[in-house]
Amino acid sequence: MNIPVYKFDAVIVGAGGAGLRSAIQLSEAGLKTAVLSKVFPTRSHTVAAQGGVAASLGNSEEDNWRWHMYDTVKGSDWLGDQDAIEFMCRKAVEVVVDLEHYGMPFDRTDNGKIYQRPFGGHMSNFGEKPVRRACAAADRTGHAMLHAMYQRNVKANTQFFVEWMALDLIRDSEGHVVGVTAMEMETGQVVIFHARAVIFATGGSGRIFASSTNAFMNTGDGLGMTARAGIPLEDMEFWQFHPTGVAGAGVLITEGVRGEGGILRNSNKERFMERYAPNAKDLASRDVVSRAMTTEIKEGRGCGPHKDFLLLDITHLDPAVILKRLPGIREISIQFAGVDPIKEPIPVVPTCHYQMGGIPTRYDGRVMTLGADGESVVVPGFFAAGECACASVHGANRLGTNSLLDLLVFGKSAGDTAVEDLKAGHAHRDLPADAADKARARLAALNDRQGGVSVAEARAAIANTMQTHAGVFRFSDLLKKGAAQILEVEQMVNNLEIKDKSQTWNTARVEALETQNMIEVAKATMISAEARKESRGAHVRDDAPDTPEFPNGRNDKEWLKHSLWFREGNRIAYKPVHLQPLTGEPVALKTRSY
Amino acid sequence: MTTRTVNFKIYRYDPDKDERPYMQSISVELDAKDRKLLDALTKLKAKDESIAYRRSCREGVCGSDAMNINGKNGLACLIDINTLKQPIVLRPLPGLPVIRDLIVDMTQFFKQYHSIKPYLINNDPPPERERLQSPEEREELNGLYECILCACCSTSCPSFWWNPDKFVGPAGLLAAYRFLADTRDQATNERLDNLEDPYRLFRCHTIMNCVDVCPKGLNPTKAIGKIKDMMLTRAV
């Protein structure tokens, strides 16, 4: 069977924030670029980001990138690579100003500058007090940003392949990445995209958890493709549970609500965060707040008939502020919680939100793997940016508003690095003879199998396994059980059956292919989490408690290192954390408190 | 948990196997957690995986799951299932070619959006920092920039049904005014020239279906009126 080959300089997979930002660099440099997306670009999940993007513009009070860097390193519980963090915090002003020039409708201060609000974990003067650093367009920052970047790409004539799903990465015998296979959803046609550079910007995988703020399409496609291509996934044990998902629905309520003065309360109406984080209170880092909330619920101070949620209270705010700064939140509360937050507090619970780990990258956007001697080496021709990548700037816990910054900075830098490579001008490397075999085999197996497991069944098994065994608090016995159970679930996924065999817009087939990606992410998460025998950031386990020797359960002697999970052999390797920034002194190790 | 049965009639058409479209009667058991139409569709799909529809964010901001629900366009993720009369009749958005089931070909819709040059045009060299804009100037963009391109409005507009290739439609015109209203944009004349045409702008007969169906509560008719005002002012 002959498969059509489309030849491009660069192929970008994913048209969310990171993909669109990379595409601007490549298109404006005049390179022939294809952007593949499962959805029309403005439907990508960046659109749902609410509160803001971090940049030390200093528009409302003094701020600088060093304070931002300190906060990010501390937020990461020192697992973030300090060279990448410095790079991100220093570039922040530039990429936010770029957006403004693209036309993004930021809110404004009285003197006409970009409006900034406080956000969790962002402080002035090395952790002293909250600082206004989150640049915002009401509570629709992601929407305003994604549309502005799509519009800039329209201007730059970027070529989009809308409603195409990438299937597998193509590597040649020397390990160079030379393209991807992809399927057009409307026709079911499979095509090879042959490229000199491939950039993955495929976003997160939060759908592996039962309770998630993530969109249906966040199924870790880039991670699945990367793992199947023999490249490891980094730090996958670290998942962020956002403190304020709407109870029952999972829909996100931005931390910007607390930035504007919102308060978390338990069933006694108590502002309980004062006990857990006396200084930052409700604006402590997300892992800290989510654990505090889970503890409140566990100790019987949850609200409602089942005492299973807490309340986010903004009834004390001026309604005019709510209508002006948090209009989208009010809509969401009315729609999904049935309460008007002007009058009543919003029922919230910690909800899976963000994957700190991902495809290992360097701050220039290049994907890294381990060489024969265990040293980090570049995967030629391959780049990644945004939530699918692990630069690593978020380490063990991400600060709010650093995700939008991550996708801007590393989307741009992956694009710039790819432009440099492409302008240096090597020809397309030959496609290997088996370029499309992997993808074809997956599709054929799905089409031919009878009497297998349905997609809905397999997905429920993944989501329930992850939710039960790898939640906000982790327990050694559950981690062990979960690591075994997820391999049983993998057998279900290996046995997926679709009854719908149509070639036209076959959503059952798409969901089955997505499920094959989700299981890779789920395995990486369970295995990495079981292996890491300490507590750090979002990964807190019962057998690594807070002791004088190991404050907060963190063990830097043994565990100040990145996990790398390899699909082949289901094994874990480790690599060192970059403690040395690009310039100046490292942020010294310290016990984390807010 | 108490469950309830909800009945549907769903437009079905798969060109691979169906000679012509038909309405499928199907029902589904829902529990108390299932509040939105999209929750019901997810359960329906677990029962019959061949039902094809678009969906993603499930919170009304990505614009994927627009469809015609009991005769009115809306987003499945925002419509409360309990407010709908049964059997709930689901059809694809009207006026656009159907690809399969509830999935329409949106090419024409996006072509019109792209035709208004939906990007900021400012040919001055960009300053080192942000361009300044007062809060009042920024306020002018409220009610315009929030569009999610779901196409509920344009596909409920009779003028768009008749002339989808010539009339820009409410979504595209709302976007056009979003840039006309932006103090940072310098292409006012060019943008107005682009719309000065018996069809592109002036096919709007203020029927206001767009306002009625917009899931974000936006008002394209008002924006269209403002563009017409700008044209008049320019002509004087």
Coordinates of C-alpha atoms in Angstrom, one line a residue, chain A residues 353-557:
Chain A
H353 CA -4.9 19.9 36.3
Y354 CA -1.4 19.8 34.9
Q355 CA 1.4 17.4 34.1
M356 CA 4.8 18.8 35.3
G357 CA 6.7 16.0 33.6
G358 CA 6.9 15.2 29.9
I359 CA 9.2 14.8 27.0
P360 CA 12.7 15.7 28.2
T361 CA 13.9 18.9 26.7
R362 CA 16.6 21.5 27.1
Y363 CA 15.8 25.2 27.3
D364 CA 16.5 25.6 23.6
G365 CA 13.6 23.3 22.9
R366 CA 15.7 20.2 21.8
V367 CA 14.5 16.8 23.0
M368 CA 17.0 14.9 25.0
T369 CA 17.5 11.2 25.7
L370 CA 20.1 9.1 27.4
G371 CA 23.2 8.0 25.5
A372 CA 24.9 4.7 25.8
D373 CA 26.9 5.8 28.8
G374 CA 23.9 7.3 30.6
E375 CA 24.7 10.9 29.5
S376 CA 22.1 13.3 28.1
V377 CA 22.2 13.5 24.4
V378 CA 20.1 15.4 21.8
V379 CA 17.6 13.6 19.6
P380 CA 18.4 15.3 16.3
G381 CA 15.5 16.8 14.4
F382 CA 13.2 16.7 17.4
F383 CA 11.8 19.5 19.5
A384 CA 9.1 19.8 22.1
A385 CA 7.5 22.7 24.0
G386 CA 4.6 23.5 26.4
E387 CA 2.8 21.1 28.7
C388 CA 4.0 18.0 26.7
A389 CA 7.6 18.9 27.4
C390 CA 9.7 18.9 30.5
A391 CA 12.3 21.6 30.3
S392 CA 12.3 21.3 33.4
V393 CA 11.0 24.5 34.8
H394 CA 8.2 23.3 37.0
G395 CA 10.1 20.5 38.7
A396 CA 7.9 18.9 41.3
N397 CA 5.2 21.6 41.4
R398 CA 4.2 24.3 38.9
L399 CA 3.3 27.9 40.0
G400 CA 0.1 29.3 38.6
T401 CA 0.6 31.4 35.4
N402 CA 3.9 29.7 34.7
S403 CA 2.3 27.3 32.3
L404 CA 1.2 30.1 29.8
L405 CA 4.7 31.5 30.2
D406 CA 6.3 28.1 29.6
L407 CA 4.4 27.6 26.3
L408 CA 5.3 31.1 25.1
V409 CA 9.0 31.0 26.0
F410 CA 9.7 27.5 25.0
G411 CA 7.4 27.6 22.0
K412 CA 9.4 30.6 20.8
S413 CA 12.7 29.1 21.6
A414 CA 12.0 25.7 20.0
G415 CA 10.9 27.6 17.0
D416 CA 14.0 29.7 17.0
T417 CA 16.3 26.7 17.4
A418 CA 14.5 24.9 14.6
V419 CA 14.9 27.9 12.4
E420 CA 18.6 28.0 13.0
D421 CA 18.9 24.3 12.2
L422 CA 16.9 24.6 9.1
K423 CA 18.7 27.7 7.8
A424 CA 22.0 25.8 8.4
G425 CA 20.4 23.8 5.6
H426 CA 20.9 20.1 5.6
A427 CA 18.6 18.2 3.2
H428 CA 15.7 16.0 4.2
R429 CA 17.1 12.7 5.5
D430 CA 15.7 9.7 3.7
L431 CA 12.6 8.1 5.1
P432 CA 13.2 4.6 6.5
A433 CA 11.4 1.9 4.5
D434 CA 9.3 1.0 7.5
A435 CA 8.3 4.7 8.1
A436 CA 4.6 4.0 8.3
D437 CA 4.6 0.4 9.6
K438 CA 4.0 1.2 13.3
A439 CA 1.0 3.4 12.6
R440 CA -0.4 1.0 10.0
A441 CA -0.1 -1.9 12.3
R442 CA -2.0 -0.1 15.0
L443 CA -4.8 0.9 12.7
A444 CA -5.0 -2.6 11.1
A445 CA -5.2 -4.3 14.5
L446 CA -8.0 -1.9 15.6
N447 CA -9.9 -2.6 12.4
D448 CA -9.6 -6.4 12.6
R449 CA -10.1 -7.2 16.2
Q450 CA -13.3 -8.8 17.3
G451 CA -14.6 -9.5 20.8
G452 CA -12.2 -7.1 22.5
V453 CA -12.6 -4.3 25.0
S454 CA -14.5 -1.1 24.3
V455 CA -12.9 2.3 24.4
A456 CA -15.2 3.4 27.2
E457 CA -14.4 0.4 29.3
A458 CA -10.6 0.8 28.9
R459 CA -10.7 4.5 29.6
A460 CA -12.7 4.1 32.7
A461 CA -10.1 1.5 33.9
I462 CA -7.3 3.9 33.3
A463 CA -9.0 6.8 35.0
N464 CA -10.1 4.9 38.0
T465 CA -6.7 3.2 38.5
M466 CA -4.9 6.6 38.4
Q467 CA -7.4 8.4 40.6
T468 CA -7.3 5.6 43.3
H469 CA -3.6 5.0 43.3
A470 CA -1.9 8.3 42.5
G471 CA -3.9 11.1 43.9
V472 CA -3.2 14.2 46.0
F473 CA -1.6 12.1 48.8
R474 CA 0.2 8.9 47.9
F475 CA 0.5 5.7 49.9
S476 CA 3.2 3.1 49.4
D477 CA 0.9 0.1 49.4
L478 CA -1.5 1.9 46.9
L479 CA 1.4 2.9 44.7
K480 CA 2.6 -0.7 44.6
K481 CA -0.9 -2.0 43.8
G482 CA -1.4 0.7 41.2
A483 CA 1.9 0.0 39.4
A484 CA 0.8 -3.6 39.0
Q485 CA -2.8 -2.8 38.1
I486 CA -1.9 -0.4 35.4
L487 CA -0.1 -3.2 33.6
E488 CA -3.3 -5.2 33.7
V489 CA -5.2 -2.2 32.3
E490 CA -2.5 -2.2 29.5
Q491 CA -3.7 -5.6 28.5
M492 CA -7.2 -4.2 28.1
V493 CA -5.8 -1.4 25.9
N494 CA -3.9 -4.0 23.8
N495 CA -7.2 -5.6 23.2
L496 CA -9.2 -2.6 22.1
E497 CA -12.0 -3.2 19.7
I498 CA -14.0 -0.7 17.7
K499 CA -17.2 -1.7 16.1
D500 CA -17.4 1.4 13.9
K501 CA -15.2 0.8 10.8
S502 CA -16.2 3.8 8.8
Q503 CA -13.5 5.9 7.1
T504 CA -15.4 9.1 7.6
W505 CA -14.9 11.1 10.8
N506 CA -14.6 8.0 12.9
T507 CA -14.5 9.3 16.4
A508 CA -14.4 5.8 17.8
R509 CA -11.2 5.1 16.0
V510 CA -9.7 8.5 17.2
E511 CA -10.6 7.7 20.8
A512 CA -9.1 4.3 20.6
L513 CA -5.8 5.7 19.2
E514 CA -5.9 8.3 22.0
T515 CA -6.4 5.5 24.6
Q516 CA -3.2 3.9 23.3
N517 CA -1.4 7.1 24.1
M518 CA -3.1 7.5 27.5
I519 CA -1.9 4.1 28.7
E520 CA 1.7 5.1 28.1
V521 CA 1.3 8.2 30.2
A522 CA -0.5 6.3 32.9
K523 CA 2.2 3.6 33.1
A524 CA 5.0 6.3 33.2
T525 CA 3.1 8.0 36.0
M526 CA 2.5 4.9 38.2
I527 CA 5.9 3.4 37.7
S528 CA 7.8 6.7 38.3
A529 CA 5.7 7.5 41.4
E530 CA 6.1 4.1 42.9
A531 CA 9.9 4.3 42.4
R532 CA 10.4 7.8 44.0
K533 CA 10.7 7.0 47.7
E534 CA 10.6 10.6 49.0
S535 CA 8.1 13.4 49.3
R536 CA 8.7 16.4 47.0
G537 CA 6.3 19.0 45.7
A538 CA 3.2 17.4 44.4
H539 CA 4.5 13.9 45.1
V540 CA 3.8 13.3 48.8
R541 CA 3.8 9.7 50.2
D542 CA 3.0 8.3 53.6
D543 CA 6.3 6.5 54.1
A544 CA 8.3 9.7 53.6
P545 CA 6.9 11.9 56.3
D546 CA 8.1 15.3 57.6
T547 CA 11.1 14.6 60.0
P548 CA 14.0 16.7 61.3
E549 CA 16.4 14.8 59.0
F550 CA 14.0 15.1 56.0
P551 CA 11.9 18.2 56.3
N552 CA 8.6 17.8 54.4
G553 CA 9.9 14.3 53.6
R554 CA 12.2 15.6 51.0
N555 CA 15.5 13.6 50.6
D556 CA 18.0 15.6 48.6
K557 CA 20.8 13.2 49.2

